[in-house]
Amino acid sequence: MQRETLTPRAGWQRQFEDLGFHFHSLDGVYWDESACYRFSSSEIDMIEEATWKLHELCLQAVDHVITKRAFKPFALPGWFIDYIVDSWNADDPTLFGRFDFRYDGINAPKLLEYNADTPTSLIEAAVAQWNWQQQVKPRHDQFNSLHERLIARWKEIRDHYENPVVYFACVKDNIEDLGNSEYLRDTAIQAGITTRQIAIEDIGWHDQDEQFVDLDNNPIPALFKLYPWEWIANEDFGQHLPVVNFPVIEPAWKVLMSSKAILPVLWELNPNHPNLLPSFYEQSRAPAQFVRKPIYSREGANVELHTSRGTIAQIGSYGAEGYIYQAYAPLPDFDGNYPVIGSWIVGDEAAGMGIRENTQQITTNTSRFVPHYFT
């Protein structure tokens, strides 16, 4: 694993906009091709293997939580817990997820967290960096089968639910969420699914018919939502879901995987696993150097690093539901740049990766996306 500096291509912005990647320069420099990461094929094999193995462990952890009714650390309302259990027992299919790894090219990848419900940076990983690789490193390869695997997985989901019309929803006026949602919608269309687009705020409820409707009062048969389950669980509107019992992607049980509360469960079930970091619900059980993470948070908000050199904290509005405490594993330092590997899973298959890097140890919403290739 090496970091290389490069000269950015002329006109890459227009190319990406033609591909539907419109937020490439959000908050300044987001997409950054002044550098890239080079891997060996054996390093990619290690990341790929860790991805599917950890996904299997996470499925086992979810089954453990549901079987033991160990829901308290997840801070979810009672009605939603029943909805989760029903979703799990129905074997509602999952589309995708993204593991965040600490990896230095020497030691085994270590799981920092699993973005299993609303993972983003997808169009960057699937489309933008593939475009970059084809032009900049055409004689080499890239860990990236995301596009093909997404289409194949949508076909399986289509057949499972007998091909309903799927509405794609995200927060209104969020260019990044819309870009990711529309890319996923495009892969669903390529899988033969009829789709519609709607803002999450525009979904209505029809009291008489007891069904969700769009702005024209048409019923919504199935929903893909780029909107966190824990938010839905705490909104009055969400309590209509068990009444309708229609397909939602990602399924409700994925909230357990996506919560950082799953990390102590993983460690309890798999102590000293090479891809896991010690994680606990109590600070008293954590090692001297640890990371405090909110059970629910995004983009590094409210994360605190407690190290021998002091505390580094990221501000935010999360943490009301509680925290977990994970052993501190410093990110590798490449000339003052600290990368996190985002390794994707589609269905049950490892499907590719993207890299976010920052000049500090906490990855945030302003961290840059840097492409990769391997030899």
mmCIF file with all atom_site columns, N, CA, C and O in Angstrom, residues 22-23 26-27 120 169-182 197 199-201 226-228 231 298-299 365:
data_model
loop_
_atom_site.group_PDB
_atom_site.id
_atom_site.type_symbol
_atom_site.label_atom_id
_atom_site.label_alt_id
_atom_site.label_comp_id
_atom_site.label_asym_id
_atom_site.label_entity_id
_atom_site.label_seq_id
_atom_site.pdbx_PDB_ins_code
_atom_site.Cartn_x
_atom_site.Cartn_y
_atom_site.Cartn_z
_atom_site.occupancy
_atom_site.B_iso_or_equiv
_atom_site.pdbx_formal_charge
_atom_site.auth_seq_id
_atom_site.auth_comp_id
_atom_site.auth_asym_id
_atom_site.auth_atom_id
_atom_site.pdbx_PDB_model_num
ATOM 1   N N  . HIS A 1 22  ? -22.338 15.072 -9.407 1.00 0.00 ? 22  HIS A N  1
ATOM 2   C CA . HIS A 1 22  ? -22.389 16.537 -9.418 1.00 0.00 ? 22  HIS A CA 1
ATOM 3   C C  . HIS A 1 22  ? -21.805 17.185 -8.164 1.00 0.00 ? 22  HIS A C  1
ATOM 4   O O  . HIS A 1 22  ? -21.587 18.399 -8.157 1.00 0.00 ? 22  HIS A O  1
ATOM 5   N N  . PHE A 1 23  ? -21.556 16.410 -7.124 1.00 0.00 ? 23  PHE A N  1
ATOM 6   C CA . PHE A 1 23  ? -21.090 17.002 -5.862 1.00 0.00 ? 23  PHE A CA 1
ATOM 7   C C  . PHE A 1 23  ? -19.598 16.750 -5.643 1.00 0.00 ? 23  PHE A C  1
ATOM 8   O O  . PHE A 1 23  ? -19.124 16.644 -4.515 1.00 0.00 ? 23  PHE A O  1
ATOM 9   N N  . LEU A 1 26  ? -17.965 19.457 -3.428 1.00 0.00 ? 26  LEU A N  1
ATOM 10  C CA . LEU A 1 26  ? -18.762 19.908 -2.295 1.00 0.00 ? 26  LEU A CA 1
ATOM 11  C C  . LEU A 1 26  ? -17.860 20.283 -1.124 1.00 0.00 ? 26  LEU A C  1
ATOM 12  O O  . LEU A 1 26  ? -16.935 19.555 -0.771 1.00 0.00 ? 26  LEU A O  1
ATOM 13  N N  . ASP A 1 27  ? -18.108 21.442 -0.542 1.00 0.00 ? 27  ASP A N  1
ATOM 14  C CA . ASP A 1 27  ? -17.324 21.937 0.604  1.00 0.00 ? 27  ASP A CA 1
ATOM 15  C C  . ASP A 1 27  ? -15.845 22.092 0.264  1.00 0.00 ? 27  ASP A C  1
ATOM 16  O O  . ASP A 1 27  ? -14.973 21.858 1.107  1.00 0.00 ? 27  ASP A O  1
ATOM 17  N N  . THR A 1 120 ? -23.091 5.975  2.026  1.00 0.00 ? 120 THR A N  1
ATOM 18  C CA . THR A 1 120 ? -22.924 6.857  0.867  1.00 0.00 ? 120 THR A CA 1
ATOM 19  C C  . THR A 1 120 ? -21.490 6.747  0.349  1.00 0.00 ? 120 THR A C  1
ATOM 20  O O  . THR A 1 120 ? -20.756 5.876  0.753  1.00 0.00 ? 120 THR A O  1
ATOM 21  N N  . ALA A 1 169 ? -36.296 7.324  -2.197 1.00 0.00 ? 169 ALA A N  1
ATOM 22  C CA . ALA A 1 169 ? -36.517 8.512  -1.368 1.00 0.00 ? 169 ALA A CA 1
ATOM 23  C C  . ALA A 1 169 ? -35.260 8.897  -0.616 1.00 0.00 ? 169 ALA A C  1
ATOM 24  O O  . ALA A 1 169 ? -34.522 8.044  -0.110 1.00 0.00 ? 169 ALA A O  1
ATOM 25  N N  . CYS A 1 170 ? -35.035 10.197 -0.530 1.00 0.00 ? 170 CYS A N  1
ATOM 26  C CA . CYS A 1 170 ? -33.987 10.751 0.314  1.00 0.00 ? 170 CYS A CA 1
ATOM 27  C C  . CYS A 1 170 ? -34.439 12.135 0.759  1.00 0.00 ? 170 CYS A C  1
ATOM 28  O O  . CYS A 1 170 ? -35.488 12.627 0.344  1.00 0.00 ? 170 CYS A O  1
ATOM 29  N N  . VAL A 1 171 ? -33.632 12.770 1.603  1.00 0.00 ? 171 VAL A N  1
ATOM 30  C CA . VAL A 1 171 ? -33.971 14.099 2.114  1.00 0.00 ? 171 VAL A CA 1
ATOM 31  C C  . VAL A 1 171 ? -33.965 15.111 0.977  1.00 0.00 ? 171 VAL A C  1
ATOM 32  O O  . VAL A 1 171 ? -33.075 15.106 0.126  1.00 0.00 ? 171 VAL A O  1
ATOM 33  N N  . LYS A 1 172 ? -34.943 15.977 0.979  1.00 0.00 ? 172 LYS A N  1
ATOM 34  C CA . LYS A 1 172 ? -35.064 16.997 -0.051 1.00 0.00 ? 172 LYS A CA 1
ATOM 35  C C  . LYS A 1 172 ? -33.875 17.974 0.020  1.00 0.00 ? 172 LYS A C  1
ATOM 36  O O  . LYS A 1 172 ? -33.392 18.309 1.096  1.00 0.00 ? 172 LYS A O  1
ATOM 37  N N  . ASP A 1 173 ? -33.421 18.412 -1.149 1.00 0.00 ? 173 ASP A N  1
ATOM 38  C CA . ASP A 1 173 ? -32.386 19.445 -1.268 1.00 0.00 ? 173 ASP A CA 1
ATOM 39  C C  . ASP A 1 173 ? -31.033 19.029 -0.698 1.00 0.00 ? 173 ASP A C  1
ATOM 40  O O  . ASP A 1 173 ? -30.231 19.866 -0.298 1.00 0.00 ? 173 ASP A O  1
ATOM 41  N N  . ASN A 1 174 ? -30.761 17.731 -0.645 1.00 0.00 ? 174 ASN A N  1
ATOM 42  C CA . ASN A 1 174 ? -29.437 17.241 -0.250 1.00 0.00 ? 174 ASN A CA 1
ATOM 43  C C  . ASN A 1 174 ? -28.785 16.656 -1.497 1.00 0.00 ? 174 ASN A C  1
ATOM 44  O O  . ASN A 1 174 ? -29.130 15.546 -1.921 1.00 0.00 ? 174 ASN A O  1
ATOM 45  N N  . ILE A 1 175 ? -27.861 17.390 -2.089 1.00 0.00 ? 175 ILE A N  1
ATOM 46  C CA . ILE A 1 175 ? -27.305 17.007 -3.387 1.00 0.00 ? 175 ILE A CA 1
ATOM 47  C C  . ILE A 1 175 ? -26.535 15.696 -3.309 1.00 0.00 ? 175 ILE A C  1
ATOM 48  O O  . ILE A 1 175 ? -26.565 14.881 -4.241 1.00 0.00 ? 175 ILE A O  1
ATOM 49  N N  . GLU A 1 176 ? -25.865 15.445 -2.187 1.00 0.00 ? 176 GLU A N  1
ATOM 50  C CA . GLU A 1 176 ? -25.089 14.205 -2.061 1.00 0.00 ? 176 GLU A CA 1
ATOM 51  C C  . GLU A 1 176 ? -26.017 12.999 -1.936 1.00 0.00 ? 176 GLU A C  1
ATOM 52  O O  . GLU A 1 176 ? -25.819 11.982 -2.613 1.00 0.00 ? 176 GLU A O  1
ATOM 53  N N  . ASP A 1 177 ? -27.026 13.095 -1.079 1.00 0.00 ? 177 ASP A N  1
ATOM 54  C CA . ASP A 1 177 ? -27.964 11.981 -0.930 1.00 0.00 ? 177 ASP A CA 1
ATOM 55  C C  . ASP A 1 177 ? -28.715 11.723 -2.232 1.00 0.00 ? 177 ASP A C  1
ATOM 56  O O  . ASP A 1 177 ? -28.938 10.573 -2.621 1.00 0.00 ? 177 ASP A O  1
ATOM 57  N N  . LEU A 1 178 ? -29.099 12.796 -2.911 1.00 0.00 ? 178 LEU A N  1
ATOM 58  C CA . LEU A 1 178 ? -29.810 12.630 -4.172 1.00 0.00 ? 178 LEU A CA 1
ATOM 59  C C  . LEU A 1 178 ? -28.922 11.954 -5.212 1.00 0.00 ? 178 LEU A C  1
ATOM 60  O O  . LEU A 1 178 ? -29.374 11.079 -5.966 1.00 0.00 ? 178 LEU A O  1
ATOM 61  N N  . GLY A 1 179 ? -27.644 12.343 -5.265 1.00 0.00 ? 179 GLY A N  1
ATOM 62  C CA . GLY A 1 179 ? -26.727 11.726 -6.216 1.00 0.00 ? 179 GLY A CA 1
ATOM 63  C C  . GLY A 1 179 ? -26.573 10.237 -5.984 1.00 0.00 ? 179 GLY A C  1
ATOM 64  O O  . GLY A 1 179 ? -26.597 9.434  -6.926 1.00 0.00 ? 179 GLY A O  1
ATOM 65  N N  . ASN A 1 180 ? -26.431 9.838  -4.718 1.00 0.00 ? 180 ASN A N  1
ATOM 66  C CA . ASN A 1 180 ? -26.315 8.415  -4.399 1.00 0.00 ? 180 ASN A CA 1
ATOM 67  C C  . ASN A 1 180 ? -27.615 7.675  -4.690 1.00 0.00 ? 180 ASN A C  1
ATOM 68  O O  . ASN A 1 180 ? -27.615 6.568  -5.231 1.00 0.00 ? 180 ASN A O  1
ATOM 69  N N  . SER A 1 181 ? -28.745 8.293  -4.323 1.00 0.00 ? 181 SER A N  1
ATOM 70  C CA . SER A 1 181 ? -30.042 7.658  -4.548 1.00 0.00 ? 181 SER A CA 1
ATOM 71  C C  . SER A 1 181 ? -30.330 7.484  -6.032 1.00 0.00 ? 181 SER A C  1
ATOM 72  O O  . SER A 1 181 ? -30.808 6.432  -6.468 1.00 0.00 ? 181 SER A O  1
ATOM 73  N N  . GLU A 1 182 ? -30.029 8.510  -6.822 1.00 0.00 ? 182 GLU A N  1
ATOM 74  C CA . GLU A 1 182 ? -30.307 8.427  -8.251 1.00 0.00 ? 182 GLU A CA 1
ATOM 75  C C  . GLU A 1 182 ? -29.388 7.421  -8.944 1.00 0.00 ? 182 GLU A C  1
ATOM 76  O O  . GLU A 1 182 ? -29.795 6.766  -9.904 1.00 0.00 ? 182 GLU A O  1
ATOM 77  N N  . GLN A 1 197 ? -39.119 8.576  -8.196 1.00 0.00 ? 197 GLN A N  1
ATOM 78  C CA . GLN A 1 197 ? -38.291 9.343  -7.255 1.00 0.00 ? 197 GLN A CA 1
ATOM 79  C C  . GLN A 1 197 ? -39.206 10.227 -6.417 1.00 0.00 ? 197 GLN A C  1
ATOM 80  O O  . GLN A 1 197 ? -40.168 10.820 -6.934 1.00 0.00 ? 197 GLN A O  1
ATOM 81  N N  . ALA A 1 199 ? -39.090 12.801 -2.559 1.00 0.00 ? 199 ALA A N  1
ATOM 82  C CA . ALA A 1 199 ? -38.407 13.263 -1.351 1.00 0.00 ? 199 ALA A CA 1
ATOM 83  C C  . ALA A 1 199 ? -39.041 12.594 -0.137 1.00 0.00 ? 199 ALA A C  1
ATOM 84  O O  . ALA A 1 199 ? -40.260 12.362 -0.103 1.00 0.00 ? 199 ALA A O  1
ATOM 85  N N  . ILE A 1 200 ? -38.252 12.274 0.854  1.00 0.00 ? 200 ILE A N  1
ATOM 86  C CA . ILE A 1 200 ? -38.772 11.604 2.041  1.00 0.00 ? 200 ILE A CA 1
ATOM 87  C C  . ILE A 1 200 ? -39.853 12.450 2.697  1.00 0.00 ? 200 ILE A C  1
ATOM 88  O O  . ILE A 1 200 ? -40.839 11.932 3.240  1.00 0.00 ? 200 ILE A O  1
ATOM 89  N N  . GLU A 1 201 ? -39.696 13.783 2.620  1.00 0.00 ? 201 GLU A N  1
ATOM 90  C CA . GLU A 1 201 ? -40.679 14.684 3.233  1.00 0.00 ? 201 GLU A CA 1
ATOM 91  C C  . GLU A 1 201 ? -42.018 14.679 2.491  1.00 0.00 ? 201 GLU A C  1
ATOM 92  O O  . GLU A 1 201 ? -43.035 15.126 3.048  1.00 0.00 ? 201 GLU A O  1
ATOM 93  N N  . LEU A 1 226 ? -32.935 6.320  1.522  1.00 0.00 ? 226 LEU A N  1
ATOM 94  C CA . LEU A 1 226 ? -31.618 6.726  2.005  1.00 0.00 ? 226 LEU A CA 1
ATOM 95  C C  . LEU A 1 226 ? -31.853 7.661  3.192  1.00 0.00 ? 226 LEU A C  1
ATOM 96  O O  . LEU A 1 226 ? -31.599 8.869  3.131  1.00 0.00 ? 226 LEU A O  1
ATOM 97  N N  . TYR A 1 227 ? -32.378 7.084  4.231  1.00 0.00 ? 227 TYR A N  1
ATOM 98  C CA . TYR A 1 227 ? -32.828 7.822  5.413  1.00 0.00 ? 227 TYR A CA 1
ATOM 99  C C  . TYR A 1 227 ? -32.731 6.867  6.586  1.00 0.00 ? 227 TYR A C  1
ATOM 100 O O  . TYR A 1 227 ? -33.250 5.747  6.523  1.00 0.00 ? 227 TYR A O  1
ATOM 101 N N  . PRO A 1 228 ? -32.077 7.259  7.681  1.00 0.00 ? 228 PRO A N  1
ATOM 102 C CA . PRO A 1 228 ? -31.730 6.293  8.735  1.00 0.00 ? 228 PRO A CA 1
ATOM 103 C C  . PRO A 1 228 ? -32.944 5.690  9.442  1.00 0.00 ? 228 PRO A C  1
ATOM 104 O O  . PRO A 1 228 ? -33.900 6.394  9.792  1.00 0.00 ? 228 PRO A O  1
ATOM 105 N N  . TRP A 1 231 ? -33.936 7.250  12.817 1.00 0.00 ? 231 TRP A N  1
ATOM 106 C CA . TRP A 1 231 ? -34.772 8.449  12.742 1.00 0.00 ? 231 TRP A CA 1
ATOM 107 C C  . TRP A 1 231 ? -36.235 8.065  12.544 1.00 0.00 ? 231 TRP A C  1
ATOM 108 O O  . TRP A 1 231 ? -37.128 8.597  13.191 1.00 0.00 ? 231 TRP A O  1
ATOM 109 N N  . ARG A 1 298 ? -23.025 10.058 12.366 1.00 0.00 ? 298 ARG A N  1
ATOM 110 C CA . ARG A 1 298 ? -22.565 10.017 10.983 1.00 0.00 ? 298 ARG A CA 1
ATOM 111 C C  . ARG A 1 298 ? -21.418 10.992 10.781 1.00 0.00 ? 298 ARG A C  1
ATOM 112 O O  . ARG A 1 298 ? -21.321 11.991 11.476 1.00 0.00 ? 298 ARG A O  1
ATOM 113 N N  . GLU A 1 299 ? -20.565 10.637 9.794  1.00 0.00 ? 299 GLU A N  1
ATOM 114 C CA . GLU A 1 299 ? -19.476 11.523 9.365  1.00 0.00 ? 299 GLU A CA 1
ATOM 115 C C  . GLU A 1 299 ? -18.571 11.947 10.532 1.00 0.00 ? 299 GLU A C  1
ATOM 116 O O  . GLU A 1 299 ? -18.110 13.077 10.588 1.00 0.00 ? 299 GLU A O  1
ATOM 117 N N  . ASN A 1 365 ? -17.285 14.675 7.218  1.00 0.00 ? 365 ASN A N  1
ATOM 118 C CA . ASN A 1 365 ? -17.968 14.917 5.948  1.00 0.00 ? 365 ASN A CA 1
ATOM 119 C C  . ASN A 1 365 ? -17.119 15.730 4.978  1.00 0.00 ? 365 ASN A C  1
ATOM 120 O O  . ASN A 1 365 ? -17.457 15.829 3.800  1.00 0.00 ? 365 ASN A O  1
#
